[in-house]
Each structure stands twice: as C-alpha cells, then as structure tokens.
Amino acid sequence: QVRLVESGGGLAQAGGSLRLSCAASGRYTMGWFRQAPGKEREFVAAAYWIGGNTDYADSVKGRFTISRDNAGNTVYLQMNSLKPEDTAVYYCAARPLYNNWSNAYWGEGTQVTVSS
C-alpha cells in the first residue's frame, strides 16, 4: 500500500498562483486529477517515470506545470494564472508502471478555491 501525502492548495484570487505537492516512494507515474462539485473527476497532468515526459489537460496547458524532484519521490503542480473554473478538489495519484489510472493509488485530496 502506498500512502500519498498531499500539501498545498487553499484560496487564491483569479490570476494568482498556488503550488501543490505530493510525496510517494517508489517507481510510479505521478499525476494530478481534480473534481469540481457536481462533476466527474478529470485528468489534470502527469509526469511519467519512464522517459520523464509530461502530459497536460488542454484546459491547463500553458498555466500549470508538473515536475518531480531528483529522487522522483515528490511531485509538484505549479498552478499559475488561476481561473475560477480551476476550483476543485485536487487529487494526487501514483500509477504503477505498465498500469492504468484505475489501478493507481490516490491521495485524500486538497481543496483549491479560486475567487473571481
């Protein structure tokens, strides 16, 4: 069992910035998802263990940046130019190699609220 420890989040004004972090030990592709009230959980960004590539949802491209520390155990989500529609609970996920997100380990979530 992998325990994911999330930190960051909180309240920001539109146009502002927040940074989320998530720690997990092991060889995982790390990702961030979010769920707004009344909506399904959606993919935000991923940092792949193999190759070190990153991927983003179209809605956050150019505004959010996912990164990992050198050891690969902590993943960050730098969120800039925040919009009210970014308001959601953000979840960290650790996906074992050669698996899909349905087999990932999940954090408990952290609230991000963006005021207009």
PDB file of C-alpha atoms in Angstrom:
ATOM      1  CA  GLN A   1       0.000   0.000   0.000  1.00  0.00           C
ATOM      2  CA  VAL A   2       1.303   3.414  -0.985  1.00  0.00           C
ATOM      3  CA  ARG A   3       0.490   6.380   1.165  1.00  0.00           C
ATOM      4  CA  LEU A   4       0.301   9.662  -0.700  1.00  0.00           C
ATOM      5  CA  VAL A   5       0.825  12.825   1.294  1.00  0.00           C
ATOM      6  CA  GLU A   6      -0.533  15.947  -0.379  1.00  0.00           C
ATOM      7  CA  SER A   7       0.109  19.501   0.658  1.00  0.00           C
ATOM      8  CA  GLY A   8      -0.594  22.927  -0.688  1.00  0.00           C
ATOM      9  CA  GLY A   9      -3.848  24.209  -2.049  1.00  0.00           C
ATOM     10  CA  GLY A  10      -6.064  26.771  -0.417  1.00  0.00           C
ATOM     11  CA  LEU A  11      -7.593  30.006  -1.603  1.00  0.00           C
ATOM     12  CA  ALA A  12      -6.295  32.200  -4.420  1.00  0.00           C
ATOM     13  CA  GLN A  13      -7.607  35.072  -6.465  1.00  0.00           C
ATOM     14  CA  ALA A  14      -8.094  34.778 -10.199  1.00  0.00           C
ATOM     15  CA  GLY A  15      -4.762  35.295 -11.894  1.00  0.00           C
ATOM     16  CA  GLY A  16      -2.876  34.105  -8.849  1.00  0.00           C
ATOM     17  CA  SER A  17      -0.761  31.042  -8.200  1.00  0.00           C
ATOM     18  CA  LEU A  18      -0.693  28.022  -5.945  1.00  0.00           C
ATOM     19  CA  ARG A  19       1.583  25.015  -5.680  1.00  0.00           C
ATOM     20  CA  LEU A  20       0.587  21.509  -4.741  1.00  0.00           C
ATOM     21  CA  SER A  21       2.957  18.784  -3.711  1.00  0.00           C
ATOM     22  CA  CYS A  22       2.629  15.066  -3.200  1.00  0.00           C
ATOM     23  CA  ALA A  23       5.138  12.612  -1.793  1.00  0.00           C
ATOM     24  CA  ALA A  24       5.290   8.930  -2.632  1.00  0.00           C
ATOM     25  CA  SER A  25       8.177   6.489  -2.601  1.00  0.00           C
ATOM     26  CA  GLY A  26       8.609   4.047  -5.447  1.00  0.00           C
ATOM     27  CA  ARG A  27       8.688   3.918  -9.219  1.00  0.00           C
ATOM     28  CA  TYR A  28       5.402   5.446 -10.271  1.00  0.00           C
ATOM     29  CA  THR A  29       3.986   7.667 -12.903  1.00  0.00           C
ATOM     30  CA  MET A  30       2.578  10.524 -10.863  1.00  0.00           C
ATOM     31  CA  GLY A  31      -0.472  12.503 -11.761  1.00  0.00           C
ATOM     32  CA  TRP A  32      -2.911  15.109 -10.613  1.00  0.00           C
ATOM     33  CA  PHE A  33      -6.654  14.908 -11.092  1.00  0.00           C
ATOM     34  CA  ARG A  34      -9.403  17.219  -9.939  1.00  0.00           C
ATOM     35  CA  GLN A  35     -13.083  17.054  -9.187  1.00  0.00           C
ATOM     36  CA  ALA A  36     -15.359  20.067  -9.089  1.00  0.00           C
ATOM     37  CA  PRO A  37     -18.756  19.950  -7.361  1.00  0.00           C
ATOM     38  CA  GLY A  38     -21.258  18.079  -9.460  1.00  0.00           C
ATOM     39  CA  LYS A  39     -18.659  16.981 -11.989  1.00  0.00           C
ATOM     40  CA  GLU A  40     -16.654  13.854 -12.612  1.00  0.00           C
ATOM     41  CA  ARG A  41     -13.028  13.561 -11.668  1.00  0.00           C
ATOM     42  CA  GLU A  42     -10.835  14.722 -14.540  1.00  0.00           C
ATOM     43  CA  PHE A  43      -7.212  14.386 -15.506  1.00  0.00           C
ATOM     44  CA  VAL A  44      -5.035  17.447 -14.998  1.00  0.00           C
ATOM     45  CA  ALA A  45      -1.405  16.476 -15.511  1.00  0.00           C
ATOM     46  CA  ALA A  46       1.026  13.558 -15.347  1.00  0.00           C
ATOM     47  CA  ALA A  47       4.765  13.079 -15.003  1.00  0.00           C
ATOM     48  CA  TYR A  48       5.878   9.726 -16.360  1.00  0.00           C
ATOM     49  CA  TRP A  49       8.521   7.638 -14.612  1.00  0.00           C
ATOM     50  CA  ILE A  50       9.760   6.147 -17.858  1.00  0.00           C
ATOM     51  CA  GLY A  51      11.203   8.810 -20.120  1.00  0.00           C
ATOM     52  CA  GLY A  52      10.359  11.686 -17.815  1.00  0.00           C
ATOM     53  CA  ASN A  53       7.704  13.054 -20.148  1.00  0.00           C
ATOM     54  CA  THR A  54       4.795  15.145 -19.004  1.00  0.00           C
ATOM     55  CA  ASP A  55       1.228  15.447 -20.165  1.00  0.00           C
ATOM     56  CA  TYR A  56      -1.471  18.031 -19.539  1.00  0.00           C
ATOM     57  CA  ALA A  57      -5.159  18.511 -19.999  1.00  0.00           C
ATOM     58  CA  ASP A  58      -5.903  21.111 -22.639  1.00  0.00           C
ATOM     59  CA  SER A  59      -7.635  23.271 -20.039  1.00  0.00           C
ATOM     60  CA  VAL A  60      -4.408  23.783 -18.054  1.00  0.00           C
ATOM     61  CA  LYS A  61      -1.731  23.778 -20.754  1.00  0.00           C
ATOM     62  CA  GLY A  62       0.480  26.825 -20.526  1.00  0.00           C
ATOM     63  CA  ARG A  63      -0.725  27.599 -16.998  1.00  0.00           C
ATOM     64  CA  PHE A  64       0.117  24.531 -14.919  1.00  0.00           C
ATOM     65  CA  THR A  65       3.471  22.773 -14.660  1.00  0.00           C
ATOM     66  CA  ILE A  66       4.061  19.329 -13.207  1.00  0.00           C
ATOM     67  CA  SER A  67       7.529  18.416 -12.025  1.00  0.00           C
ATOM     68  CA  ARG A  68       9.333  15.866  -9.876  1.00  0.00           C
ATOM     69  CA  ASP A  69      12.276  16.172  -7.541  1.00  0.00           C
ATOM     70  CA  ASN A  70      15.541  14.477  -8.457  1.00  0.00           C
ATOM     71  CA  ALA A  71      14.738  11.364  -6.490  1.00  0.00           C
ATOM     72  CA  GLY A  72      11.345  11.216  -8.145  1.00  0.00           C
ATOM     73  CA  ASN A  73       9.593  10.834  -4.853  1.00  0.00           C
ATOM     74  CA  THR A  74       7.825  14.167  -4.749  1.00  0.00           C
ATOM     75  CA  VAL A  75       5.711  15.632  -7.492  1.00  0.00           C
ATOM     76  CA  TYR A  76       4.690  19.255  -7.710  1.00  0.00           C
ATOM     77  CA  LEU A  77       1.915  21.013  -9.555  1.00  0.00           C
ATOM     78  CA  GLN A  78       2.637  24.687 -10.042  1.00  0.00           C
ATOM     79  CA  MET A  79      -0.601  26.420 -10.922  1.00  0.00           C
ATOM     80  CA  ASN A  80      -0.351  29.904 -12.422  1.00  0.00           C
ATOM     81  CA  SER A  81      -2.929  32.230 -13.959  1.00  0.00           C
ATOM     82  CA  LEU A  82      -5.617  30.527 -11.932  1.00  0.00           C
ATOM     83  CA  LYS A  83      -9.224  30.822 -13.022  1.00  0.00           C
ATOM     84  CA  PRO A  84     -12.419  30.360 -11.016  1.00  0.00           C
ATOM     85  CA  GLU A  85     -13.107  27.247 -13.077  1.00  0.00           C
ATOM     86  CA  ASP A  86      -9.966  25.697 -11.597  1.00  0.00           C
ATOM     87  CA  THR A  87     -11.814  25.453  -8.293  1.00  0.00           C
ATOM     88  CA  ALA A  88     -11.945  21.784  -7.320  1.00  0.00           C
ATOM     89  CA  VAL A  89     -10.589  19.142  -5.017  1.00  0.00           C
ATOM     90  CA  TYR A  90      -7.215  18.110  -6.412  1.00  0.00           C
ATOM     91  CA  TYR A  91      -6.072  14.520  -6.032  1.00  0.00           C
ATOM     92  CA  CYS A  92      -2.599  13.119  -6.336  1.00  0.00           C
ATOM     93  CA  ALA A  93      -2.266   9.693  -7.948  1.00  0.00           C
ATOM     94  CA  ALA A  94       0.604   7.221  -8.209  1.00  0.00           C
ATOM     95  CA  ARG A  95       0.260   4.790 -11.072  1.00  0.00           C
ATOM     96  CA  PRO A  96       2.372   1.636 -11.048  1.00  0.00           C
ATOM     97  CA  LEU A  97       4.392   1.044 -14.186  1.00  0.00           C
ATOM     98  CA  TYR A  98       2.544  -0.633 -17.062  1.00  0.00           C
ATOM     99  CA  ASN A  99      -0.818   0.022 -15.415  1.00  0.00           C
ATOM    100  CA  ASN A 100      -3.629   2.442 -15.996  1.00  0.00           C
ATOM    101  CA  TRP A 101      -5.064   5.087 -13.709  1.00  0.00           C
ATOM    102  CA  SER A 102      -7.802   2.772 -12.462  1.00  0.00           C
ATOM    103  CA  ASN A 103      -5.049   0.845 -10.664  1.00  0.00           C
ATOM    104  CA  ALA A 104      -3.410   3.930  -9.178  1.00  0.00           C
ATOM    105  CA  TYR A 105      -3.027   4.830  -5.540  1.00  0.00           C
ATOM    106  CA  TRP A 106      -4.840   8.020  -4.550  1.00  0.00           C
ATOM    107  CA  GLY A 107      -4.371  10.777  -2.040  1.00  0.00           C
ATOM    108  CA  GLU A 108      -7.181  12.163   0.043  1.00  0.00           C
ATOM    109  CA  GLY A 109      -7.406  15.361  -1.963  1.00  0.00           C
ATOM    110  CA  THR A 110      -6.757  19.008  -1.255  1.00  0.00           C
ATOM    111  CA  GLN A 111      -9.166  21.857  -1.897  1.00  0.00           C
ATOM    112  CA  VAL A 112      -8.269  24.613  -4.322  1.00  0.00           C
ATOM    113  CA  THR A 113     -10.606  27.589  -4.441  1.00  0.00           C
ATOM    114  CA  VAL A 114     -10.143  30.444  -6.901  1.00  0.00           C
ATOM    115  CA  SER A 115     -12.156  33.578  -6.355  1.00  0.00           C
ATOM    116  CA  SER A 116     -13.067  35.963  -9.141  1.00  0.00           C
TER     117      SER A 116
END
